[in-house]
Amino acid sequence: MQYWLINTNRKNAEIILEKNIWGVSRRFINQLMKSSVGDKALVYTRNEIVDKNTTYPPSIIGAFEVASEMYEDNSKIFHPLPQNPEETFPLRIKLKPVKIFRNPLEFKPLIPQLLFITNKEQWGGHLQGQAMRTIPEEDYRLIISKGK
């Protein structure tokens, strides 16, 4: 079994919560193909600036279990990024909720304790450009224990 950190934005995290589906663009096929039914995944939402008065910090919204093999579906359920408005994130897996946090768990206070983040000052590089990445079981368990 592997443990994953899924990297997304808040709008698509809402879709994950609503439909229990995660989708990626074709360029991330190799990452998604490494997941297996039964793997565990945490959903991480990136820092987002809504307007000059509202910023959402990077957070974890909950834990899921991978419930299907990868499949393809081009239905438009996810919100595309502005630079690629036609993206449907067609490579998908079904997810089963394990623990959904009532309030998103802020990510930055966890950084000093996370094993997968070896450069604590430049921690964003451990997530940048990846739809998902493996993390140690210890990090998964730590985050689960902190989420409420």
GROMACS .gro file of C-alpha atoms in nm:
model
  148
    1MET     CA    1   0.000   0.000   0.000
    2GLN     CA    2   0.113   0.350  -0.081
    3TYR     CA    3   0.021   0.685   0.073
    4TRP     CA    4  -0.041   0.983  -0.153
    5LEU     CA    5  -0.079   1.358  -0.130
    6ILE     CA    6  -0.321   1.476  -0.399
    7ASN     CA    7  -0.255   1.834  -0.509
    8THR     CA    8  -0.554   2.042  -0.623
    9ASN     CA    9  -0.735   2.374  -0.593
   10ARG     CA   10  -1.034   2.444  -0.368
   11LYS     CA   11  -1.297   2.426  -0.642
   12ASN     CA   12  -1.182   2.082  -0.753
   13ALA     CA   13  -1.149   1.970  -0.391
   14GLU     CA   14  -1.521   2.043  -0.358
   15ILE     CA   15  -1.584   1.814  -0.657
   16ILE     CA   16  -1.375   1.542  -0.491
   17LEU     CA   17  -1.585   1.577  -0.174
   18GLU     CA   18  -1.912   1.577  -0.367
   19LYS     CA   19  -1.844   1.300  -0.621
   20ASN     CA   20  -1.558   1.097  -0.466
   21ILE     CA   21  -1.363   1.121  -0.792
   22TRP     CA   22  -1.014   1.255  -0.861
   23GLY     CA   23  -0.903   1.348  -1.212
   24VAL     CA   24  -0.578   1.457  -1.374
   25SER     CA   25  -0.467   1.571  -1.717
   26ARG     CA   26  -0.296   1.323  -1.949
   27ARG     CA   27   0.050   1.458  -1.866
   28PHE     CA   28   0.016   1.303  -1.517
   29ILE     CA   29  -0.071   0.954  -1.640
   30ASN     CA   30   0.250   0.803  -1.498
   31GLN     CA   31   0.177   0.939  -1.151
   32LEU     CA   32  -0.183   0.820  -1.150
   33MET     CA   33  -0.095   0.476  -1.287
   34LYS     CA   34   0.123   0.414  -0.980
   35SER     CA   35  -0.182   0.425  -0.754
   36SER     CA   36  -0.364   0.104  -0.663
   37VAL     CA   37  -0.699   0.015  -0.512
   38GLY     CA   38  -0.658   0.033  -0.134
   39ASP     CA   39  -0.393   0.306  -0.135
   40LYS     CA   40  -0.460   0.600   0.097
   41ALA     CA   41  -0.464   0.963  -0.017
   42LEU     CA   42  -0.477   1.302   0.151
   43VAL     CA   43  -0.627   1.590  -0.048
   44TYR     CA   44  -0.408   1.901  -0.033
   45THR     CA   45  -0.544   2.236  -0.152
   46ARG     CA   46  -0.299   2.501  -0.264
   47ASN     CA   47  -0.272   2.857  -0.134
   48GLU     CA   48  -0.534   3.068  -0.314
   49ILE     CA   49  -0.580   3.442  -0.325
   50VAL     CA   50  -0.949   3.517  -0.379
   51ASP     CA   51  -0.928   3.895  -0.353
   52LYS     CA   52  -0.725   4.157  -0.166
   53ASN     CA   53  -0.900   4.068   0.160
   54THR     CA   54  -0.929   3.690   0.125
   55THR     CA   55  -0.652   3.431   0.102
   56TYR     CA   56  -0.695   3.061   0.169
   57PRO     CA   57  -0.382   2.898   0.310
   58PRO     CA   58  -0.258   2.559   0.186
   59SER     CA   59  -0.461   2.294   0.367
   60ILE     CA   60  -0.558   1.928   0.387
   61ILE     CA   61  -0.932   1.867   0.354
   62GLY     CA   62  -0.941   1.497   0.433
   63ALA     CA   63  -0.830   1.141   0.370
   64PHE     CA   64  -0.956   0.896   0.110
   65GLU     CA   65  -0.893   0.542  -0.008
   66VAL     CA   66  -0.836   0.468  -0.376
   67ALA     CA   67  -1.147   0.271  -0.475
   68SER     CA   68  -1.087   0.201  -0.846
   69GLU     CA   69  -0.823   0.151  -1.109
   70MET     CA   70  -0.758   0.446  -1.340
   71TYR     CA   71  -1.025   0.501  -1.605
   72GLU     CA   72  -1.095   0.766  -1.867
   73ASP     CA   73  -1.394   1.000  -1.862
   74ASN     CA   74  -1.410   1.332  -2.049
   75SER     CA   75  -1.724   1.465  -1.879
   76LYS     CA   76  -1.675   1.819  -1.753
   77ILE     CA   77  -1.711   1.791  -1.378
   78PHE     CA   78  -1.385   1.958  -1.275
   79HIS     CA   79  -1.298   2.326  -1.301
   80PRO     CA   80  -1.022   2.382  -1.560
   81LEU     CA   81  -0.733   2.618  -1.504
   82PRO     CA   82  -0.755   2.956  -1.684
   83GLN     CA   83  -0.458   2.871  -1.909
   84ASN     CA   84  -0.636   2.558  -2.040
   85PRO     CA   85  -1.015   2.614  -2.028
   86GLU     CA   86  -1.091   2.297  -2.228
   87GLU     CA   87  -0.915   2.060  -1.985
   88THR     CA   88  -1.147   1.791  -1.845
   89PHE     CA   89  -0.894   1.602  -1.630
   90PRO     CA   90  -1.000   1.280  -1.805
   91LEU     CA   91  -0.777   1.028  -1.624
   92ARG     CA   92  -0.966   0.947  -1.308
   93ILE     CA   93  -0.990   0.724  -1.005
   94LYS     CA   94  -1.279   0.674  -0.767
   95LEU     CA   95  -1.218   0.755  -0.403
   96LYS     CA   96  -1.378   0.638  -0.080
   97PRO     CA   97  -1.383   0.884   0.212
   98VAL     CA   98  -1.181   0.774   0.515
   99LYS     CA   99  -1.188   1.094   0.723
  100ILE     CA  100  -1.321   1.430   0.603
  101PHE     CA  101  -1.210   1.723   0.816
  102ARG     CA  102  -1.485   1.960   0.932
  103ASN     CA  103  -1.237   2.245   0.888
  104PRO     CA  104  -0.942   2.228   0.649
  105LEU     CA  105  -0.619   2.151   0.834
  106GLU     CA  106  -0.359   2.420   0.767
  107PHE     CA  107  -0.053   2.269   0.605
  108LYS     CA  108   0.226   2.511   0.697
  109PRO     CA  109   0.227   2.432   1.073
  110LEU     CA  110   0.278   2.063   0.983
  111ILE     CA  111   0.591   2.122   0.774
  112PRO     CA  112   0.849   2.092   1.058
  113GLN     CA  113   0.713   1.744   1.141
  114LEU     CA  114   0.669   1.606   0.788
  115LEU     CA  115   0.935   1.358   0.678
  116PHE     CA  116   0.876   1.396   0.302
  117ILE     CA  117   0.962   1.766   0.318
  118THR     CA  118   1.337   1.765   0.352
  119ASN     CA  119   1.389   2.134   0.270
  120LYS     CA  120   1.168   2.308   0.525
  121GLU     CA  121   1.240   2.658   0.388
  122GLN     CA  122   1.164   2.576   0.024
  123TRP     CA  123   0.886   2.328   0.104
  124GLY     CA  124   0.674   2.423  -0.198
  125GLY     CA  125   0.922   2.253  -0.429
  126HIS     CA  126   0.817   1.919  -0.285
  127LEU     CA  127   0.467   1.970  -0.430
  128GLN     CA  128   0.513   2.194  -0.731
  129GLY     CA  129   0.438   2.049  -1.072
  130GLN     CA  130   0.292   1.727  -0.935
  131ALA     CA  131  -0.070   1.617  -0.935
  132MET     CA  132   0.009   1.367  -0.664
  133ARG     CA  133   0.311   1.236  -0.481
  134THR     CA  134   0.386   0.957  -0.242
  135ILE     CA  135   0.441   1.035   0.123
  136PRO     CA  136   0.558   0.816   0.412
  137GLU     CA  137   0.296   0.636   0.617
  138GLU     CA  138   0.417   0.831   0.921
  139ASP     CA  139   0.327   1.161   0.752
  140TYR     CA  140  -0.016   1.025   0.655
  141ARG     CA  141  -0.082   0.914   1.014
  142LEU     CA  142   0.039   1.246   1.158
  143ILE     CA  143  -0.194   1.444   0.934
  144ILE     CA  144  -0.490   1.215   1.005
  145SER     CA  145  -0.432   1.254   1.377
  146LYS     CA  146  -0.435   1.636   1.352
  147GLY     CA  147  -0.746   1.667   1.134
  148LYS     CA  148  -1.080   1.727   1.302
   0.00000   0.00000   0.00000
